[in-house]
Short mmCIF file of C-alpha atoms in Angstrom, two decimals:
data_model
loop_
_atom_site.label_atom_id
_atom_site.label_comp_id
_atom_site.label_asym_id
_atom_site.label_seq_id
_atom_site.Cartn_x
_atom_site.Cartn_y
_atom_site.Cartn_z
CA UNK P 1 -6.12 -19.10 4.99
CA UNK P 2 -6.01 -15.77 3.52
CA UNK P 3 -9.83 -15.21 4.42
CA UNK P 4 -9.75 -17.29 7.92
CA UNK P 5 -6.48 -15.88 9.48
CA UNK P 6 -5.25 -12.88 7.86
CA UNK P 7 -2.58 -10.51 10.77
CA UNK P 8 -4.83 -6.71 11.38
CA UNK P 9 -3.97 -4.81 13.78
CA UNK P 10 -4.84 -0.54 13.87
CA UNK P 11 -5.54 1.66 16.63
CA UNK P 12 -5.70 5.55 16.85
CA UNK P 13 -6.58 8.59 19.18
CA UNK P 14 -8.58 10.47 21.59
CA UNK P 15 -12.26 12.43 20.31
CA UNK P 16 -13.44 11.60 17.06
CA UNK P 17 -16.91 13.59 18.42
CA UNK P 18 -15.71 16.57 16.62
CA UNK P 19 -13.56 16.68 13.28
CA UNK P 20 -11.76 19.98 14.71
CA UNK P 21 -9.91 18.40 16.96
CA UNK P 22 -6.76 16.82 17.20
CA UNK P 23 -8.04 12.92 17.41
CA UNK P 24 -3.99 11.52 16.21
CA UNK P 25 -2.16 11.78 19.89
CA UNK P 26 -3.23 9.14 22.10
CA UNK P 27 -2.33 9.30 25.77
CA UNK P 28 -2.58 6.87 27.88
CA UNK P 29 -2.79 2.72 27.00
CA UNK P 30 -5.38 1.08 28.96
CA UNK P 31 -5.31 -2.28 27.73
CA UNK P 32 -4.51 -4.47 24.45
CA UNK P 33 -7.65 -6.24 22.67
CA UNK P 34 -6.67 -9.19 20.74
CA UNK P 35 -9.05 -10.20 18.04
CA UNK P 36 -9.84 -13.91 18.09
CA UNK P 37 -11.12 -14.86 14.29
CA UNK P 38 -12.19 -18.60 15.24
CA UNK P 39 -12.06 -21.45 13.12
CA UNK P 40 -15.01 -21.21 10.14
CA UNK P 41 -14.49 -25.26 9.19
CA UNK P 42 -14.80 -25.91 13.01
CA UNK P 43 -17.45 -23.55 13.06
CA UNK P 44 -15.79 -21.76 15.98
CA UNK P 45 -16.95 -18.04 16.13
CA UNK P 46 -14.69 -15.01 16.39
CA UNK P 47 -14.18 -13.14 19.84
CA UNK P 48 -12.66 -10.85 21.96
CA UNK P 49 -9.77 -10.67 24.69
CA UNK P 50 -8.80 -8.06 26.56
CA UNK P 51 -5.87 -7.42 29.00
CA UNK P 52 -5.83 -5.31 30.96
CA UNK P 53 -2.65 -3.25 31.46
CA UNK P 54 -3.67 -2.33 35.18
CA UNK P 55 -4.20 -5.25 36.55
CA UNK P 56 -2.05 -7.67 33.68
CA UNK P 57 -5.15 -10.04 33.92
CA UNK P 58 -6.88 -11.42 30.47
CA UNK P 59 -10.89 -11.42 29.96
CA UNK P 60 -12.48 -13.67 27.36
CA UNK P 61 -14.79 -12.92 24.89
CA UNK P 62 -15.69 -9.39 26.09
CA UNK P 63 -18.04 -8.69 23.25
CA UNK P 64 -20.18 -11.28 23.89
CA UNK P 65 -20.45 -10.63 27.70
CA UNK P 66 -21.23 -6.71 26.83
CA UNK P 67 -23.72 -7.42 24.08
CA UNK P 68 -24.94 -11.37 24.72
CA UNK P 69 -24.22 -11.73 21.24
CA UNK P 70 -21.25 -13.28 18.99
CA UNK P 71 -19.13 -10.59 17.48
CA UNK P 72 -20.18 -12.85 13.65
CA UNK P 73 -17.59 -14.94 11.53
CA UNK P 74 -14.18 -13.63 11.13
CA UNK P 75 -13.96 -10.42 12.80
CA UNK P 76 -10.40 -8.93 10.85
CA UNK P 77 -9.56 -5.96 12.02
CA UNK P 78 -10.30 -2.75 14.76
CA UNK P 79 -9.49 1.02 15.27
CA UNK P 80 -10.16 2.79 18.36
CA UNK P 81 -10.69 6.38 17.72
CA UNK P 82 -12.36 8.78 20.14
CA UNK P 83 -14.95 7.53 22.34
CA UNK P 84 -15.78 4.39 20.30
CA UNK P 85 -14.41 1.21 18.72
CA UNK P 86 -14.56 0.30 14.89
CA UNK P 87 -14.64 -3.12 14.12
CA UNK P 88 -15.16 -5.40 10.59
CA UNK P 89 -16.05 -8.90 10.44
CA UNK P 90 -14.85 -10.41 7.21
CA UNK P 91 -17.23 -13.06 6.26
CA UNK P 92 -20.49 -11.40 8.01
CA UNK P 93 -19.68 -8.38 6.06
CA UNK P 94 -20.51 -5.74 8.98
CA UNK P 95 -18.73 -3.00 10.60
CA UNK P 96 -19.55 -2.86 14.81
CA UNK P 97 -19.55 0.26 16.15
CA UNK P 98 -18.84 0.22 19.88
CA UNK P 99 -18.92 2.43 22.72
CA UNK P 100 -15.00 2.02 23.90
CA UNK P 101 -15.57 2.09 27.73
CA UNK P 102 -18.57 -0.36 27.60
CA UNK P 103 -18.30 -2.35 24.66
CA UNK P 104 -21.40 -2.02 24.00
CA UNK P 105 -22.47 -1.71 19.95
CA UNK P 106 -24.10 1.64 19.51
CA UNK P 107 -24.32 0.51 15.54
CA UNK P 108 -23.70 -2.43 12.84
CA UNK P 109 -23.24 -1.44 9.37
CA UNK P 110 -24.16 -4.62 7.29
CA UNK P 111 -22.49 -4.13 3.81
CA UNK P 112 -24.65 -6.57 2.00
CA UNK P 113 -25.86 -4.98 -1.25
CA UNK P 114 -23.11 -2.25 -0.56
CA UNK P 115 -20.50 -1.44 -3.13
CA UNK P 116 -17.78 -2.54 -0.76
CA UNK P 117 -18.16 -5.47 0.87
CA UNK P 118 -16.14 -7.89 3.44
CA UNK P 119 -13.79 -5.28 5.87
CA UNK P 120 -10.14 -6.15 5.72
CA UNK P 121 -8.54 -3.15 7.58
CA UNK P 122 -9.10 0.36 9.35
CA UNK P 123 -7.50 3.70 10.08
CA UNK P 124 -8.88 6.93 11.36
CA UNK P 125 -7.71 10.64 10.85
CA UNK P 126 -9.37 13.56 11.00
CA UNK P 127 -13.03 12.55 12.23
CA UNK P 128 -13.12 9.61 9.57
CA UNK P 129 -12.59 5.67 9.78
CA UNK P 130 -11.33 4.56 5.92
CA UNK P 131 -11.49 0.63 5.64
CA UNK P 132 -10.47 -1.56 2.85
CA UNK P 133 -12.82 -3.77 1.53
CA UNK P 134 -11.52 -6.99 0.12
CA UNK P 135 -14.04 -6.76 -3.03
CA UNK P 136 -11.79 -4.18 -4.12
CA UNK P 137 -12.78 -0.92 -2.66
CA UNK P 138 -12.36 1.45 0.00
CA UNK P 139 -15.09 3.09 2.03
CA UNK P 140 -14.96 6.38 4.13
CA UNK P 141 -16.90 6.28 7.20
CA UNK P 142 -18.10 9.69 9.05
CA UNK P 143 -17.69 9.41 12.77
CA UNK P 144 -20.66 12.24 13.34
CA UNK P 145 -23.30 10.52 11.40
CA UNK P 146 -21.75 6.71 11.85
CA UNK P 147 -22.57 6.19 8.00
CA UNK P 148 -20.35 5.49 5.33
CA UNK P 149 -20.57 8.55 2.94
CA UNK P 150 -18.09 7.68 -0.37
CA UNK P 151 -16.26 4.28 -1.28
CA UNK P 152 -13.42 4.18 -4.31
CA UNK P 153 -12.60 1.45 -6.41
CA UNK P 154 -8.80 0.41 -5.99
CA UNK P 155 -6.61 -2.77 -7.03
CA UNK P 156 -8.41 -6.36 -6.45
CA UNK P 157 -7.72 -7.46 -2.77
CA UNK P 158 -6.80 -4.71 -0.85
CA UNK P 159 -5.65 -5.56 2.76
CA UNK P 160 -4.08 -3.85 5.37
CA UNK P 161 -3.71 0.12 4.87
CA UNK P 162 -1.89 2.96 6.34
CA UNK P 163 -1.62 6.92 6.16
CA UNK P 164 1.19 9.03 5.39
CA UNK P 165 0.56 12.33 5.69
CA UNK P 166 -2.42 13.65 3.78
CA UNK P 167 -1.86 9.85 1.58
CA UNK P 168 -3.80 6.81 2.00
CA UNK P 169 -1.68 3.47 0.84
CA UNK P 170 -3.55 0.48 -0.24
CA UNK P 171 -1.63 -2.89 -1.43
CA UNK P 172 -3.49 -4.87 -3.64
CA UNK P 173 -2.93 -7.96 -2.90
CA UNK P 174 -5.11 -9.88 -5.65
CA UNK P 175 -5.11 -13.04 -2.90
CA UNK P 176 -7.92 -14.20 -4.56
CA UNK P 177 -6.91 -14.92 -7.73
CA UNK P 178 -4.01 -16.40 -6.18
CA UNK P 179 -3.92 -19.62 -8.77
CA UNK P 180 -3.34 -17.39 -11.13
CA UNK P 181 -0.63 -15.00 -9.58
CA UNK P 182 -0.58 -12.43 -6.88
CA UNK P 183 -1.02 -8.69 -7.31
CA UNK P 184 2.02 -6.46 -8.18
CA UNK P 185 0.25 -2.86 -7.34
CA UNK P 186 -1.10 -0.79 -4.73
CA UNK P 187 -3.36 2.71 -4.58
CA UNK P 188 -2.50 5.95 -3.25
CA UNK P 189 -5.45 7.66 -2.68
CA UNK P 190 -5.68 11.87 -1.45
CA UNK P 191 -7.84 12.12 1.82
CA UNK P 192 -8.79 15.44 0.52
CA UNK P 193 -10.51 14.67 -2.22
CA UNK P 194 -11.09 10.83 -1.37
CA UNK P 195 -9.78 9.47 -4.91
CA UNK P 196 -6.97 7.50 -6.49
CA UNK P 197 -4.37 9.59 -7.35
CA UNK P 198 -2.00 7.38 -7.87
CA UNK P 199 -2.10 3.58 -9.10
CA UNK P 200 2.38 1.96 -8.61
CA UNK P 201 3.96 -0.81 -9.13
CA UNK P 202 4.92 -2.74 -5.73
CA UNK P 203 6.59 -6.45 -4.67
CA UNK P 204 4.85 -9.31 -5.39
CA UNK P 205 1.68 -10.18 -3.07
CA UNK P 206 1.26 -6.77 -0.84
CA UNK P 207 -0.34 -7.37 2.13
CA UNK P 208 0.33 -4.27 4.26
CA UNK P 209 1.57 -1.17 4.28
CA UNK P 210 3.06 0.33 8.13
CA UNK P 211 3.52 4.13 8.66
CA UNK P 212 5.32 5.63 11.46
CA UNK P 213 4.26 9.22 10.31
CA UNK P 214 7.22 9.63 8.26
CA UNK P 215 8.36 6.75 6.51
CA UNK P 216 6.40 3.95 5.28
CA UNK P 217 7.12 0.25 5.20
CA UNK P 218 5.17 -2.87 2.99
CA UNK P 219 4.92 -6.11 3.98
CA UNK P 220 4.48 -8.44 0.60
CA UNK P 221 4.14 -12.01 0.98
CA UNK P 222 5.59 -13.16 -2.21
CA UNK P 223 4.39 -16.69 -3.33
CA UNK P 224 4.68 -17.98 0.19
CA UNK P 225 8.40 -18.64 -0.22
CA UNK P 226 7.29 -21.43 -3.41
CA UNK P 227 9.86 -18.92 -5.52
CA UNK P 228 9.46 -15.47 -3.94
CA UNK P 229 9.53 -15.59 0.00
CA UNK P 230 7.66 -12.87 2.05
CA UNK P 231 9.94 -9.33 2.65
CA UNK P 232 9.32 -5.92 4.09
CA UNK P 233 10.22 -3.43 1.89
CA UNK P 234 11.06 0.17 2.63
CA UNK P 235 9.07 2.27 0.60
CA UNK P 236 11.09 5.33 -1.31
CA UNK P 237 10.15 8.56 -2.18
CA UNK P 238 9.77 7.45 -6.13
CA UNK P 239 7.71 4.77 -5.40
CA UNK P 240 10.88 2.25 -5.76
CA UNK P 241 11.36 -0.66 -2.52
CA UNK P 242 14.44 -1.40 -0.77
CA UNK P 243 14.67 -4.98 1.10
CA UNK P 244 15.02 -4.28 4.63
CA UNK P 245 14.94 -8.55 5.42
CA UNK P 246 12.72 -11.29 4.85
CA UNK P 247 9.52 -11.49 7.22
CA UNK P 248 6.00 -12.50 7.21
CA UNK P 249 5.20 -10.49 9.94
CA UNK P 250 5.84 -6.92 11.24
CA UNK P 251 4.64 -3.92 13.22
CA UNK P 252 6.12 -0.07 13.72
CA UNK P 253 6.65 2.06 16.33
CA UNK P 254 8.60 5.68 16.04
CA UNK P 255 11.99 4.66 14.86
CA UNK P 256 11.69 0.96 14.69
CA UNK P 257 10.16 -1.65 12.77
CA UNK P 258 9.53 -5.10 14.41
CA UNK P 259 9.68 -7.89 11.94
CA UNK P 260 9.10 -11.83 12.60
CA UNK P 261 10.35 -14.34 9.72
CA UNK P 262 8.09 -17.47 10.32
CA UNK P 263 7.90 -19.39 7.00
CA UNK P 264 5.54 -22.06 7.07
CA UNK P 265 7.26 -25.39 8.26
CA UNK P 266 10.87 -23.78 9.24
CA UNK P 267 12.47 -25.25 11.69
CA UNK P 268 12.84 -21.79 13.46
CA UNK P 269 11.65 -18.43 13.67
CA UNK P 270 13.78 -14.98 13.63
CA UNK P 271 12.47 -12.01 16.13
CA UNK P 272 13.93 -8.76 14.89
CA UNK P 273 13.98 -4.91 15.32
CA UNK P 274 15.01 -2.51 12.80
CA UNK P 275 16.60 0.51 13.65
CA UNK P 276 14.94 2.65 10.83
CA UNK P 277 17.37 6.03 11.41
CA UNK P 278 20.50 3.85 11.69
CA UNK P 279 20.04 1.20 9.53
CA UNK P 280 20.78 -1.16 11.66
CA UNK P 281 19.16 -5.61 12.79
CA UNK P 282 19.38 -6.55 16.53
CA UNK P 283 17.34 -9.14 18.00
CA UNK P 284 13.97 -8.11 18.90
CA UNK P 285 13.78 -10.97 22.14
CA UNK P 286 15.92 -12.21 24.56
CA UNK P 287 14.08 -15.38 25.17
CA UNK P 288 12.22 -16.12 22.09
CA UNK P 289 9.13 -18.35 22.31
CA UNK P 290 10.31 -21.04 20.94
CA UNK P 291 8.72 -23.39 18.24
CA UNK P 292 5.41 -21.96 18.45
CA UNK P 293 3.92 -20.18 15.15
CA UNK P 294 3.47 -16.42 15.82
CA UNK P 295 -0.22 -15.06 14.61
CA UNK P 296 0.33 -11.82 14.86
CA UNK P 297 2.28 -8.73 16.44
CA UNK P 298 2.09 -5.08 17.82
CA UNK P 299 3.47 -2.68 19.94
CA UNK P 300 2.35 -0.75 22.70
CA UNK P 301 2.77 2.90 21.05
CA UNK P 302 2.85 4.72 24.93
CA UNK P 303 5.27 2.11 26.36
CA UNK P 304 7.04 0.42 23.54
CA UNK P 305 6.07 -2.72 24.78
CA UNK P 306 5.59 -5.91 22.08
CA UNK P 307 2.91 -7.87 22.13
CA UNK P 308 3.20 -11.27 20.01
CA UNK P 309 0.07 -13.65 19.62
CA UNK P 310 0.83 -17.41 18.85
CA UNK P 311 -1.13 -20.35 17.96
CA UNK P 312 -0.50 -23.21 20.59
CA UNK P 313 0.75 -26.17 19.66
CA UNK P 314 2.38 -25.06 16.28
CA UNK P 315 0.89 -25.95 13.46
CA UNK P 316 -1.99 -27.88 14.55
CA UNK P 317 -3.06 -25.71 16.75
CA UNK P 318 -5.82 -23.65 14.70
CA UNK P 319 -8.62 -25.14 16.18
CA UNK P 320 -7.29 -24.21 20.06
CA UNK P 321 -7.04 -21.11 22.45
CA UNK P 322 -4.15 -19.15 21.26
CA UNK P 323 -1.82 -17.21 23.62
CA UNK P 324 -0.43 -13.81 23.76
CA UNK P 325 3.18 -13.05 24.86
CA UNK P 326 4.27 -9.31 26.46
CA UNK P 327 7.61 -8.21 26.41
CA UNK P 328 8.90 -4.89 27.37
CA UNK P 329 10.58 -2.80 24.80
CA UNK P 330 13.95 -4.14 25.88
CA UNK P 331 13.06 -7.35 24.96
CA UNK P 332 12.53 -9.10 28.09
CA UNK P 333 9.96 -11.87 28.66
CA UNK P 334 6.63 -9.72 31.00
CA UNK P 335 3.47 -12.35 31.27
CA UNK P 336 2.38 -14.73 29.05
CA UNK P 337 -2.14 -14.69 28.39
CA UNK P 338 -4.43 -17.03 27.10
CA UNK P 339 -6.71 -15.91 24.51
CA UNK P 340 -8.97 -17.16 21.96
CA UNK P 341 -8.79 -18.98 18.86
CA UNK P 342 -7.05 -17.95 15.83
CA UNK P 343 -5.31 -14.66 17.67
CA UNK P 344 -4.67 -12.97 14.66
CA UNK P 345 -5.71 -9.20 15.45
CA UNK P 346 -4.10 -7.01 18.30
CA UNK P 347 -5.04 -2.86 19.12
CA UNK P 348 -4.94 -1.23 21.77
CA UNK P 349 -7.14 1.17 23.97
CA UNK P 350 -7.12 4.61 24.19
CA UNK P 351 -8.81 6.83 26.66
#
């Protein structure tokens, strides 16, 4: 599960052509791609959806169509940054480089025989794309010569990263050695100088860290509730947690966190919204989707809208097309859109 379905969702901002600009303030949302990662014991291969915001109509498997090619097994996570699209695929161990408007791949890294190998997560600031490599490294990417030009070592595991300020935060997760126990640390590493400053104690099983620009938030999974359920965790300036509630999934935008509580086999789900200035839970829904399991989340950062993925027919539905479900940022129900298999991923475009 942790390699097949893992939640990754990134996006970012508007010329990444030249590293002198200012490539963090996107402005205007032209669609949400939802990252389909298949089903590797069906042998279903990973694809792409895209809906389009104009219109509110869904297209399958858009990077086939553009490049008559599969996108490869397990495709995990995207950033759009500038005038391109940066994707990795897990399990073929390449990062896709595509032109944003087209979709069509101007470049494949393959990361076999590199020191980082299979892509977990991206972010992009200032004219680089940093990815986490589940091996246990992280690898810097230059978006002038589309190469990557330094990887560090970090914790075993690391999954799905954020920046704060000039800080990169890395939980690792140690999912791998997961018979043994999960990992209890995470990385800070300085952009500047693109090394680990900093190596701190976190909550069992981190499995991502979400920045709003000015506070940052982990999501650790805990033992899969066996004795330590999954939480979100505010992260302090000392490096100690608070518990903000228990969740297995979340997303931020601005002032609020989104958080879904879906533990495997509960009867039901919780859909909330915390208000990070006031403290304070509402519901994040006012029609909830019911007893469908939730893949994966994010929110529209122009509109504030929430987008929710879900795997049809609960539990056994791993093997089917998921769907995704838009609300607006009040909460109420907008369209409901077919996608692909395993829905896990969700960005969004940026022109």
């Amino acid at each position: 599960m942790i390699a097949l379905c893992s939640v990754a969702f990134a996006a970012c901002s508007d010329d990444d052509d030249k590293k002198t600009s200012n490539p963090d303030s996107p402005e205007i949302s032209e669609g949400v791609f939802i990252i389909n990662q298949g089903n590797m014991v069906n042998k279903i291969d990973g694809s792409l959806s895209y809906i389009d915001l104009n219109t509110q109509q869904v297209s399958q498997d858009v990077f086939f169509k553009a490049n008559n090619r599969k996108i490869g097994d397990t495709p995990q996570a995207a950033v759009v940054y500038g005038s391109k699209i940066y994707m990795g695929v897990y399990l073929s161990n390449t990062i896709e480089i595509l032109d944003r408007k087209t979709l069509k791949v101007e470049k494949t890294i393959s990361l076999t025989g590199a020191e980082g190998q299979n892509p977990r997560s991206l972010v992009a600031k200032d004219g680089n794309v940093y990815i986490s490599m589940y091996n246990g490294y992280v690898s810097r990417l230059d978006t002038l010569s589309l190469s990557i030009d330094k990887t560090v070592k970090v914790g075993p595991n690391p999954d799905i990263i954020a920046i704060l300020g000039n800080n990169l935060y890395v939980p690792n997760s140690d999912g791998m050695n997961w018979e043994v126990g999960y990992g209890t640390t995470a990385s800070c590493i300085d952009l500047s100088t693109f090394t680990v400053i900093e190596t701190f104690t976190v909550p069992l099983n981190p499995e991502r860290f979400l920045s709003n620009g000015r506070e940052i938030f982990l999501l650790a999974k805990g033992d899969y509730g066996m004795t330590v359920t999954s939480k979100v965790y505010k992260m302090n300036s000392d490096k100690s947690f608070t518990e903000i509630a228990e969740a297995t999934h979340a997303a931020i935008w601005g002032n609020f966190l989104y958080y879904v509580n879906a533990p495997y086999m509960a009867p039901s789900f919780d859909y909330k919204v915390y208000d990070i200035k006031s403290e304070t839970k509402h519901d994040m829904l006012k029609e909830t989707p019911g007893a469908d399991v939730p893949a994966g989340m994010g929110v529209n950062p122009i509109t504030g809208n929430i987008y929710i993925t879900l795997y049809t027919n609960g539990y056994n539905g791993y093997d089917l097309p998921g769907y995704c479900n838009e609300y607006d940022a009040q909460g109420n129900f907008v369209k409901k859109y077919t996608v692909g298999v395993c829905p896990e991923g969700i960005f969004f475009n940026y022109e």
